[in-house]
C-alpha positions as a Python dict, from the first residue, in 0.01 Angstrom:
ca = {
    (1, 'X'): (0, 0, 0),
    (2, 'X'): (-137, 314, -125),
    (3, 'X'): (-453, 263, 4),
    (4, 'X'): (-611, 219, 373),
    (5, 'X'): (-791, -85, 458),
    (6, 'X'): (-1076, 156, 560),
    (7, 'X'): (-1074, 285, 207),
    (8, 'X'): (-1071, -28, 69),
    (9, 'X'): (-1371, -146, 242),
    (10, 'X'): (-1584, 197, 160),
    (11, 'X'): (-1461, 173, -228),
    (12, 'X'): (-1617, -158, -246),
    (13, 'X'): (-1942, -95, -127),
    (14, 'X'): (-1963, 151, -391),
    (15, 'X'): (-1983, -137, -656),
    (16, 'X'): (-2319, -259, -852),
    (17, 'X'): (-2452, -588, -751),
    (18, 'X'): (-2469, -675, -1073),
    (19, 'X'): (-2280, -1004, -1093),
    (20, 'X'): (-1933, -890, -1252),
    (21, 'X'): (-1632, -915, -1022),
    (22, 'X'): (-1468, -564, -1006),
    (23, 'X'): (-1068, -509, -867),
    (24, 'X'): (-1130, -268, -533),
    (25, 'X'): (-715, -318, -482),
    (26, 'X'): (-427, -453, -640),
    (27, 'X'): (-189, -578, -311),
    (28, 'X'): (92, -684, -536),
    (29, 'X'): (217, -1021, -661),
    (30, 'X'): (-40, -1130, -795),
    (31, 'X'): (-299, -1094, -511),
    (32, 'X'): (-609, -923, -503),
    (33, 'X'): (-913, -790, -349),
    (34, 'X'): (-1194, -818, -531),
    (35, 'X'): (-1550, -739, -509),
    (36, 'X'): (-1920, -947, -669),
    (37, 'X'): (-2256, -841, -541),
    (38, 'X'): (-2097, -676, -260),
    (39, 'X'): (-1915, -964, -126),
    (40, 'X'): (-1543, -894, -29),
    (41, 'X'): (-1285, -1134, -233),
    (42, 'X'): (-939, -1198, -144),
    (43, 'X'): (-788, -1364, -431),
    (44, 'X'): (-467, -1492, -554),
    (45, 'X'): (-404, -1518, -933),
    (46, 'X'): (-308, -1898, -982),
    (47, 'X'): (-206, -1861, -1371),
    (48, 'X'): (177, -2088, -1370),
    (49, 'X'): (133, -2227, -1037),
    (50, 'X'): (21, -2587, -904),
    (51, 'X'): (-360, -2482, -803),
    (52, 'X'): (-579, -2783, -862),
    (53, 'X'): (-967, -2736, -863),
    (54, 'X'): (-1105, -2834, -549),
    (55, 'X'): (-1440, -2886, -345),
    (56, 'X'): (-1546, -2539, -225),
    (57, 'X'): (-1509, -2524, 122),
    (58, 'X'): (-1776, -2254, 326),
    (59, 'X'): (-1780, -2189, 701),
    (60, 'X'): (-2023, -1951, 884),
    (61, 'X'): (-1870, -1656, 692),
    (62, 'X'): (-1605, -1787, 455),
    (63, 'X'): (-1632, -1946, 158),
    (64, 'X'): (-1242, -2109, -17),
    (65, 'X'): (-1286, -2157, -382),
    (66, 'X'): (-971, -2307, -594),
    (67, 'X'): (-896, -2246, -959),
    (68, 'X'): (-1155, -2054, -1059),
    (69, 'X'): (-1168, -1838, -1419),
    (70, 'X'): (-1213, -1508, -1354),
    (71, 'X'): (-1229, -1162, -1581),
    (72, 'X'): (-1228, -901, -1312),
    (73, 'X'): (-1312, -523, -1429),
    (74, 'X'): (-1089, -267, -1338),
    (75, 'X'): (-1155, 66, -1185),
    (76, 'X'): (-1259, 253, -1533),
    (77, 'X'): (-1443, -5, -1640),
    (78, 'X'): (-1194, -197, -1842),
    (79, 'X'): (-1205, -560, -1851),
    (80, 'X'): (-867, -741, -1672),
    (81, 'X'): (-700, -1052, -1822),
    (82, 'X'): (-881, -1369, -1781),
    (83, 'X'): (-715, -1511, -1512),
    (84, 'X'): (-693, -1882, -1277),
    (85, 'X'): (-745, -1762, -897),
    (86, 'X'): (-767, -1941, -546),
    (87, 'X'): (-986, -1705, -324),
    (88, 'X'): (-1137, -1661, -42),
    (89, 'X'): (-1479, -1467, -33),
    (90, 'X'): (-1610, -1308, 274),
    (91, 'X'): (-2013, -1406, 287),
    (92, 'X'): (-2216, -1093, 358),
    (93, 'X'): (-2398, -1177, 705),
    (94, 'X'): (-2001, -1057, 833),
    (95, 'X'): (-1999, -712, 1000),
    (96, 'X'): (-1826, -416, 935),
    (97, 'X'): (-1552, -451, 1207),
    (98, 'X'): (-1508, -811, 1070),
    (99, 'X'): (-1464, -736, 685),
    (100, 'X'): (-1226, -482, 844),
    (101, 'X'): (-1045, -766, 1072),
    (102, 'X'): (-1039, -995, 719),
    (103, 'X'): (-904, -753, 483),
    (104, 'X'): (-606, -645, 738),
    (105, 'X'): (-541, -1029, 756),
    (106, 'X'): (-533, -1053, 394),
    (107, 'X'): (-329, -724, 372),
    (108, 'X'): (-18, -928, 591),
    (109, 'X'): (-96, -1304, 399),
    (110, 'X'): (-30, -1122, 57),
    (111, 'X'): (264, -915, 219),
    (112, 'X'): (416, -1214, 393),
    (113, 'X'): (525, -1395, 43),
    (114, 'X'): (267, -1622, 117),
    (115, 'X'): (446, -1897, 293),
    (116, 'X'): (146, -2052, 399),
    (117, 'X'): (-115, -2146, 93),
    (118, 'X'): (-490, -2039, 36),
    (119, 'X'): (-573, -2336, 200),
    (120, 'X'): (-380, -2340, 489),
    (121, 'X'): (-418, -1937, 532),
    (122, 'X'): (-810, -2057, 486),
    (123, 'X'): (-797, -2265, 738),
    (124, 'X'): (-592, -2022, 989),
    (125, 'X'): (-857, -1763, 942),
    (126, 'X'): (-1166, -1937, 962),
    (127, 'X'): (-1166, -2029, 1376),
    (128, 'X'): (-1134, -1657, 1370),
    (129, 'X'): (-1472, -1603, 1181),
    (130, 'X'): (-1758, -1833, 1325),
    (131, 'X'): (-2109, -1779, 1447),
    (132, 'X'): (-2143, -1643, 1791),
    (133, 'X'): (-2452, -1805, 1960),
    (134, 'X'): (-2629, -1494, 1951),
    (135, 'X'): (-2576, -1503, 1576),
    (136, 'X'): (-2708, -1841, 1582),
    (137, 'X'): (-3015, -1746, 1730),
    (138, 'X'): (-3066, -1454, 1404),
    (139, 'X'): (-3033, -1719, 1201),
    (140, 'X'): (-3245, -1919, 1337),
    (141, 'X'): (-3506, -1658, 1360),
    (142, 'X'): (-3428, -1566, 977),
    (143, 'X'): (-3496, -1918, 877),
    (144, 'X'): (-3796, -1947, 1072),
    (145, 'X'): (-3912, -1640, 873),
    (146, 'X'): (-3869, -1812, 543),
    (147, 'X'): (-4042, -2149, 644),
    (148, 'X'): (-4349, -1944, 772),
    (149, 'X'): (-4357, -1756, 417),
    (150, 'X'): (-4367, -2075, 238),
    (151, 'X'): (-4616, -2230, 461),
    (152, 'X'): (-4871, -1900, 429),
    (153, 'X'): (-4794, -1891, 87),
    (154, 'X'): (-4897, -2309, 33),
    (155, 'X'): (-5221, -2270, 287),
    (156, 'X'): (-5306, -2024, -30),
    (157, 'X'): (-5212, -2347, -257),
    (158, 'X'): (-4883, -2144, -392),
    (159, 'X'): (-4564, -2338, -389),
    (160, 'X'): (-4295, -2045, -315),
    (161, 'X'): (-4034, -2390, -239),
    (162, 'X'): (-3876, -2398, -627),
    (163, 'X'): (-3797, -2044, -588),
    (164, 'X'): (-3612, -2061, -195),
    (165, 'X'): (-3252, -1988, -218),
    (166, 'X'): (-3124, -2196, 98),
    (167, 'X'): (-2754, -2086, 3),
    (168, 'X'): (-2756, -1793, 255),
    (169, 'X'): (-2475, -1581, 122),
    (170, 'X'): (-2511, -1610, -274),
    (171, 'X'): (-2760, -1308, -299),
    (172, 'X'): (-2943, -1072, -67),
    (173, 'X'): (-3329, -1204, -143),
    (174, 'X'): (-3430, -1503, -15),
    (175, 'X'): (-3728, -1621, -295),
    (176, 'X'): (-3554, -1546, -640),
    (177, 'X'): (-3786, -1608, -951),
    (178, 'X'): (-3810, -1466, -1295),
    (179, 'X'): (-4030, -1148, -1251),
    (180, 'X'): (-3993, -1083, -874),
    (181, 'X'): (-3688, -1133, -566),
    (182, 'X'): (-3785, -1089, -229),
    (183, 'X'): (-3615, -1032, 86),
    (184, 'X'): (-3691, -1191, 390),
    (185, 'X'): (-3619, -1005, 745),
    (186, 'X'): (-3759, -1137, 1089),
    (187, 'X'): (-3736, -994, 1358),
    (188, 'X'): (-3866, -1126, 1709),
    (189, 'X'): (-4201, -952, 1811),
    (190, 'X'): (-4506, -1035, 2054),
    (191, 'X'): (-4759, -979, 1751),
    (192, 'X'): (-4697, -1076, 1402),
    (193, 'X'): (-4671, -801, 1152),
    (194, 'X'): (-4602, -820, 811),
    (195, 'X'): (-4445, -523, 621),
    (196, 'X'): (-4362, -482, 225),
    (197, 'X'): (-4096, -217, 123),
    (198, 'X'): (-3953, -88, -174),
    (199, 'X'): (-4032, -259, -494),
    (200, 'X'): (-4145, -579, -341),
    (201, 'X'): (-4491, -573, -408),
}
């Protein structure tokens, strides 16, 4: 490989989120990694072999998706082949040390000639990537951030539920809707405090 895992990790972040799927490194035989909205994609082109669409399978910080069309762009902006892939995506809340840990893992499954399948190599990985408790306990927090936004926002007889986005690792906002996305961060504090950043206002 002509390029470090290290490299391949900083090369991705440099990617729009912007919903395309971009090629960050080409591993050989048919196996990639890939990059969407900043999410790290190990995938496996499936075009001539047995790969049967199946129920997407998420853990904590995995996500196993089967037969799925793809068009990636290339590094100069060219569009790849469409293309049949198995992958597995790495779900954002995952450190840096631990997209590290996934892409070297990748690196040998792609190297090995693949004598174990998505699925099984899926389900190999994933005891390696689960929630610690203190994790757990962010999460828990996060979420509790959310609920209290919608409940100030219906005391003020706004509905904010239609436009919640419970699926955790699909985008970085938490309330999506046509004209405005915002992102929710809570942190634990003795006094409440509310701060808006950016472009949220």
């Amino acid at each position: 490989m002509s390029i470090s895992i290290e490299d391949i990790l900083l090369r991705a972040s440099e990617f729009p989120s912007d919903s395309l799927v971009y090629v960050v490194a080409d591993f050989g035989d048919g196996a990639y990694v890939l990059v969407s909205n900043k999410q790290i994609i190990y995938a496996i082109s499936s075009t001539g072999q047995q790969s049967t669409k199946a129920p997407t399978i998420k853990t904590d910080y995995l996500e196993l998706c089967t037969a799925i069309k793809l068009r990636p762009v290339d590094h100069s902006g060219g569009k790849v082949d469409e293309n049949v892939f198995d992958f597995i995506r790495l779900i954002d809340s995952a450190s840096r040390s631990e997209a590290l840990a996934f892409l070297r893992l990748c690196f040998v499954h792609a190297a090995s000639s693949r004598d174990q399948t998505i699925e099984e190599f899926f389900s190999s990985i994933s005891l390696l990537f689960v929630s610690t408790p203190e994790q757990s306990k962010k999460n828990a927090i996060g979420l509790f951030g959310e609920l209290c936004i919608i409940d100030s926002l219906l005391d003020q007889g706004l509905d904010a539920y239609p436009f919640w986005l419970m699926s955790g690792g699909k985008t970085k906002y938490e309330f999506c809707c046509r004209d405005l996305n915002v992102e929710v961060k809570t942190a634990p504090r003795p006094e409440p405090r509310v701060q808006l950043k950016h472009s949220q206002v």
